Amino acid sequence: MSGGPVRVLLADDQPLVRSGLRMLMAHDPDLEVVGEAATGAEAVRLAGEIDPDVVVMDIRMPVMDGIEATRLITAGPAAARVLVLTTFDEDDHVYGALRAGASGFVVKDMALDEILAAVRVVASGDALIAPGVTRRLIAEFAGRPASAPARSPRPVEGITEREREVLTLVGRGRSNTEIAEDLFITVATAKSHVSRLLTKLDARDRVQLVITAYEMGLVTLPG
């Protein structure tokens, strides 16, 4: 992302949701709404035309849902990252959206300033998953039938024991600061471990590290 405010595309079929986010972002010098979409197809088109930094994407939209729109946007030439808005009655779609390339998830009943903070996190190149969504994601992995399609487990030979510890904590939704506290290391060292994991596991971002941690069996659903 270049200098200047984060360029945001709002994609939600509810005008009130878009309006609320737009008005709040208008008072934030770090964020700029550069477009709005009411359907998934419109979001894909606008993302290609205006090249936003972040697309705030609702899952349930007409014409094309947010999962397919996310897949098309992240597979395209634009560098836009997708922050998905979800609700507790539709969070069974989280796994599919992760697979589609989303970089973050927030629930709609979060405070608006927390959603704006999430936009900044995603724009900075990190990833964010709301705690409630993380819980659902763990449950998705734990309950998925063995016959369901899944990525082949990542090779682990090149991962050090400390990197395995870090990956486990990432899979539990821990931030770099929390990882540093848990392992009694500096935040800079925690960031370095995460960076090496991204490279070794060929992961696009932190969200894919979360998926990998689950698929390697490092994180399981608490009993």
CSV table of C-alpha atoms in Angstrom, one decimal:
chain,number,residue,atom,x,y,z
A,1,MET,CA,0.0,0.0,0.0
A,2,SER,CA,1.4,3.4,-0.9
A,3,GLY,CA,1.3,6.5,1.2
A,4,GLY,CA,-1.9,8.3,1.9
A,5,PRO,CA,-5.2,7.1,3.3
A,6,VAL,CA,-6.4,3.5,2.9
A,7,ARG,CA,-8.7,3.3,-0.2
A,8,VAL,CA,-11.8,1.3,0.8
A,9,LEU,CA,-14.5,-0.2,-1.3
A,10,LEU,CA,-17.7,-1.0,0.7
A,11,ALA,CA,-19.7,-4.0,-0.6
A,12,ASP,CA,-22.9,-4.7,1.2
A,13,ASP,CA,-26.5,-4.9,0.0
A,14,GLN,CA,-27.8,-3.0,3.0
A,15,PRO,CA,-27.6,0.8,2.3
A,16,LEU,CA,-27.7,1.5,6.1
A,17,VAL,CA,-24.6,-0.6,6.7
A,18,ARG,CA,-22.7,1.2,3.9
A,19,SER,CA,-23.9,4.6,5.0
A,20,GLY,CA,-22.8,4.0,8.6
A,21,LEU,CA,-19.4,2.9,7.6
A,22,ARG,CA,-19.0,5.7,5.0
A,23,MET,CA,-19.9,8.4,7.5
A,24,LEU,CA,-17.6,7.0,10.1
A,25,MET,CA,-14.7,6.7,7.6
A,26,ALA,CA,-15.4,10.3,6.5
A,27,HIS,CA,-14.1,11.5,9.9
A,28,ASP,CA,-11.0,9.3,9.8
A,29,PRO,CA,-8.1,10.8,7.9
A,30,ASP,CA,-6.5,7.4,7.5
A,31,LEU,CA,-9.4,5.9,5.5
A,32,GLU,CA,-11.1,7.0,2.3
A,33,VAL,CA,-14.2,5.4,0.8
A,34,VAL,CA,-13.6,5.3,-3.0
A,35,GLY,CA,-16.6,3.2,-4.0
A,36,GLU,CA,-19.7,1.3,-2.9
A,37,ALA,CA,-21.3,-1.9,-4.3
A,38,ALA,CA,-24.7,-3.5,-3.5
A,39,THR,CA,-24.0,-6.8,-5.2
A,40,GLY,CA,-21.0,-9.2,-5.4
A,41,ALA,CA,-20.8,-8.7,-9.2
A,42,GLU,CA,-20.6,-4.9,-8.7
A,43,ALA,CA,-17.9,-5.3,-6.1
A,44,VAL,CA,-15.8,-7.4,-8.5
A,45,ARG,CA,-16.3,-4.8,-11.3
A,46,LEU,CA,-15.5,-1.8,-9.1
A,47,ALA,CA,-12.4,-3.5,-7.6
A,48,GLY,CA,-11.0,-3.8,-11.0
A,49,GLU,CA,-11.8,-0.3,-12.0
A,50,ILE,CA,-10.8,1.7,-8.9
A,51,ASP,CA,-8.1,-0.5,-7.4
A,52,PRO,CA,-9.0,-0.1,-3.7
A,53,ASP,CA,-6.6,-1.2,-1.0
A,54,VAL,CA,-9.3,-3.0,1.0
A,55,VAL,CA,-12.7,-4.3,0.1
A,56,VAL,CA,-15.1,-4.6,3.1
A,57,MET,CA,-17.3,-7.5,1.9
A,58,ASP,CA,-20.6,-8.8,3.1
A,59,ILE,CA,-21.1,-12.5,2.5
A,60,ARG,CA,-24.8,-12.5,1.6
A,61,MET,CA,-25.4,-10.3,-1.5
A,62,PRO,CA,-27.6,-10.7,-4.6
A,63,VAL,CA,-26.3,-11.6,-8.1
A,64,MET,CA,-23.1,-12.9,-6.6
A,65,ASP,CA,-22.3,-13.8,-3.0
A,66,GLY,CA,-19.4,-12.4,-1.1
A,67,ILE,CA,-17.4,-15.6,-1.2
A,68,GLU,CA,-17.4,-15.8,-5.0
A,69,ALA,CA,-16.7,-12.1,-5.2
A,70,THR,CA,-13.8,-12.5,-2.8
A,71,ARG,CA,-12.4,-15.4,-4.9
A,72,LEU,CA,-12.5,-13.3,-8.1
A,73,ILE,CA,-11.0,-10.2,-6.5
A,74,THR,CA,-8.1,-11.9,-4.8
A,75,ALA,CA,-7.4,-14.0,-8.0
A,76,GLY,CA,-7.3,-10.8,-10.1
A,77,PRO,CA,-4.4,-8.5,-10.9
A,78,ALA,CA,-5.5,-5.9,-8.3
A,79,ALA,CA,-3.7,-5.9,-4.9
A,80,ALA,CA,-7.0,-5.4,-3.0
A,81,ARG,CA,-7.3,-7.3,0.3
A,82,VAL,CA,-10.7,-8.4,1.5
A,83,LEU,CA,-12.2,-7.9,5.0
A,84,VAL,CA,-15.3,-10.0,5.3
A,85,LEU,CA,-18.3,-8.9,7.4
A,86,THR,CA,-20.1,-11.8,8.9
A,87,THR,CA,-22.9,-12.5,11.4
A,88,PHE,CA,-23.2,-15.4,13.8
A,89,ASP,CA,-26.1,-16.9,11.9
A,90,GLU,CA,-24.0,-17.2,8.7
A,91,ASP,CA,-20.5,-17.9,10.0
A,92,ASP,CA,-20.6,-21.4,8.5
A,93,HIS,CA,-19.4,-19.6,5.4
A,94,VAL,CA,-16.2,-18.5,7.0
A,95,TYR,CA,-14.2,-21.5,5.9
A,96,GLY,CA,-15.2,-21.0,2.3
A,97,ALA,CA,-14.4,-17.3,2.4
A,98,LEU,CA,-10.9,-18.1,3.9
A,99,ARG,CA,-10.3,-20.5,1.0
A,100,ALA,CA,-11.4,-17.8,-1.4
A,101,GLY,CA,-8.6,-15.6,-0.1
A,102,ALA,CA,-10.1,-13.2,2.5
A,103,SER,CA,-7.6,-11.6,4.8
A,104,GLY,CA,-9.8,-10.8,7.7
A,105,PHE,CA,-13.2,-11.4,9.4
A,106,VAL,CA,-15.2,-9.1,11.6
A,107,VAL,CA,-18.8,-9.6,12.9
A,108,LYS,CA,-21.4,-6.9,12.1
A,109,ASP,CA,-22.3,-6.4,15.8
A,110,MET,CA,-18.8,-5.2,16.6
A,111,ALA,CA,-18.3,-1.5,17.5
A,112,LEU,CA,-17.8,0.5,14.3
A,113,ASP,CA,-14.4,1.8,15.5
A,114,GLU,CA,-13.3,-1.8,15.9
A,115,ILE,CA,-14.3,-2.5,12.3
A,116,LEU,CA,-12.3,0.5,11.2
A,117,ALA,CA,-9.3,-0.8,13.1
A,118,ALA,CA,-9.7,-4.1,11.3
A,119,VAL,CA,-9.6,-2.3,8.0
A,120,ARG,CA,-6.2,-0.8,9.0
A,121,VAL,CA,-4.9,-4.1,10.1
A,122,VAL,CA,-5.8,-5.8,6.8
A,123,ALA,CA,-4.5,-2.9,4.8
A,124,SER,CA,-1.1,-3.1,6.6
A,125,GLY,CA,-0.7,-6.6,5.2
A,126,ASP,CA,-1.6,-8.5,8.4
A,127,ALA,CA,-4.8,-10.5,8.9
A,128,LEU,CA,-7.5,-10.4,11.5
A,129,ILE,CA,-10.1,-12.9,12.6
A,130,ALA,CA,-12.7,-12.0,15.2
A,131,PRO,CA,-12.6,-14.4,18.2
A,132,GLY,CA,-16.1,-15.7,17.5
A,133,VAL,CA,-15.2,-16.4,13.9
A,134,THR,CA,-12.0,-18.2,15.0
A,135,ARG,CA,-14.1,-20.5,17.3
A,136,ARG,CA,-16.4,-21.3,14.4
A,137,LEU,CA,-13.4,-22.0,12.1
A,138,ILE,CA,-12.0,-24.5,14.6
A,139,ALA,CA,-15.3,-26.2,14.8
A,140,GLU,CA,-15.5,-26.4,11.0
A,141,PHE,CA,-12.2,-28.2,10.8
A,142,ALA,CA,-13.0,-30.5,13.7
A,143,GLY,CA,-16.4,-31.5,12.3
A,144,ARG,CA,-15.5,-31.8,8.6
A,145,PRO,CA,-15.8,-35.3,7.2
A,146,ALA,CA,-12.6,-36.9,6.1
A,147,SER,CA,-14.0,-37.3,2.6
A,148,ALA,CA,-14.5,-33.5,2.3
A,149,PRO,CA,-12.1,-31.8,0.0
A,150,ALA,CA,-9.1,-30.4,1.8
A,151,ARG,CA,-5.6,-29.2,1.0
A,152,SER,CA,-2.9,-31.8,1.5
A,153,PRO,CA,-1.1,-31.3,4.8
A,154,ARG,CA,1.9,-29.0,4.6
A,155,PRO,CA,5.3,-30.5,5.0
A,156,VAL,CA,6.7,-29.8,8.4
A,157,GLU,CA,10.3,-30.9,8.0
A,158,GLY,CA,11.7,-27.4,7.5
A,159,ILE,CA,9.9,-25.9,10.6
A,160,THR,CA,11.9,-25.5,13.8
A,161,GLU,CA,10.3,-26.3,17.1
A,162,ARG,CA,10.0,-22.6,18.0
A,163,GLU,CA,8.3,-21.9,14.6
A,164,ARG,CA,5.9,-24.8,15.4
A,165,GLU,CA,5.1,-23.1,18.7
A,166,VAL,CA,4.5,-19.8,17.0
A,167,LEU,CA,2.3,-21.4,14.3
A,168,THR,CA,0.2,-23.1,17.0
A,169,LEU,CA,-0.3,-19.7,18.7
A,170,VAL,CA,-1.2,-18.0,15.3
A,171,GLY,CA,-3.7,-20.8,14.8
A,172,ARG,CA,-5.3,-19.9,18.2
A,173,GLY,CA,-5.8,-16.3,17.0
A,174,ARG,CA,-2.9,-14.8,19.1
A,175,SER,CA,-1.4,-11.5,17.9
A,176,ASN,CA,2.3,-11.0,17.6
A,177,THR,CA,2.3,-9.1,20.9
A,178,GLU,CA,0.5,-12.0,22.6
A,179,ILE,CA,2.8,-14.5,21.0
A,180,ALA,CA,5.8,-12.6,22.4
A,181,GLU,CA,4.3,-12.6,25.9
A,182,ASP,CA,3.5,-16.3,25.7
A,183,LEU,CA,7.0,-17.3,24.5
A,184,PHE,CA,9.0,-14.7,26.5
A,185,ILE,CA,10.4,-13.2,23.3
A,186,THR,CA,10.3,-9.7,21.8
A,187,VAL,CA,7.6,-8.6,19.5
A,188,ALA,CA,10.2,-8.1,16.7
A,189,THR,CA,11.3,-11.7,17.2
A,190,ALA,CA,7.7,-12.9,17.0
A,191,LYS,CA,7.2,-11.0,13.8
A,192,SER,CA,10.4,-12.6,12.4
A,193,HIS,CA,9.1,-16.1,13.2
A,194,VAL,CA,5.8,-15.3,11.5
A,195,SER,CA,7.5,-14.0,8.5
A,196,ARG,CA,9.7,-17.1,8.1
A,197,LEU,CA,6.6,-19.3,8.5
A,198,LEU,CA,4.9,-17.4,5.7
A,199,THR,CA,7.9,-18.1,3.4
A,200,LYS,CA,8.4,-21.7,4.4
A,201,LEU,CA,4.7,-22.6,4.1
A,202,ASP,CA,4.2,-20.5,1.0
A,203,ALA,CA,1.3,-18.8,2.8
A,204,ARG,CA,-0.1,-15.6,1.4
A,205,ASP,CA,-0.9,-14.1,4.8
A,206,ARG,CA,-1.6,-14.8,8.4
A,207,VAL,CA,-5.1,-16.3,7.7
A,208,GLN,CA,-3.5,-19.0,5.6
A,209,LEU,CA,-1.2,-19.8,8.5
A,210,VAL,CA,-4.3,-20.2,10.7
A,211,ILE,CA,-5.6,-22.7,8.1
A,212,THR,CA,-2.3,-24.6,8.0
A,213,ALA,CA,-2.1,-24.8,11.8
A,214,TYR,CA,-5.5,-26.5,11.8
A,215,GLU,CA,-4.7,-28.8,8.9
A,216,MET,CA,-1.4,-29.9,10.6
A,217,GLY,CA,-3.4,-30.8,13.7
A,218,LEU,CA,-1.6,-28.1,15.9
A,219,VAL,CA,-4.9,-26.6,16.9
A,220,THR,CA,-8.1,-28.6,17.7
A,221,LEU,CA,-11.5,-27.8,19.0
A,222,PRO,CA,-11.6,-27.6,22.8
A,223,GLY,CA,-13.7,-30.3,24.4
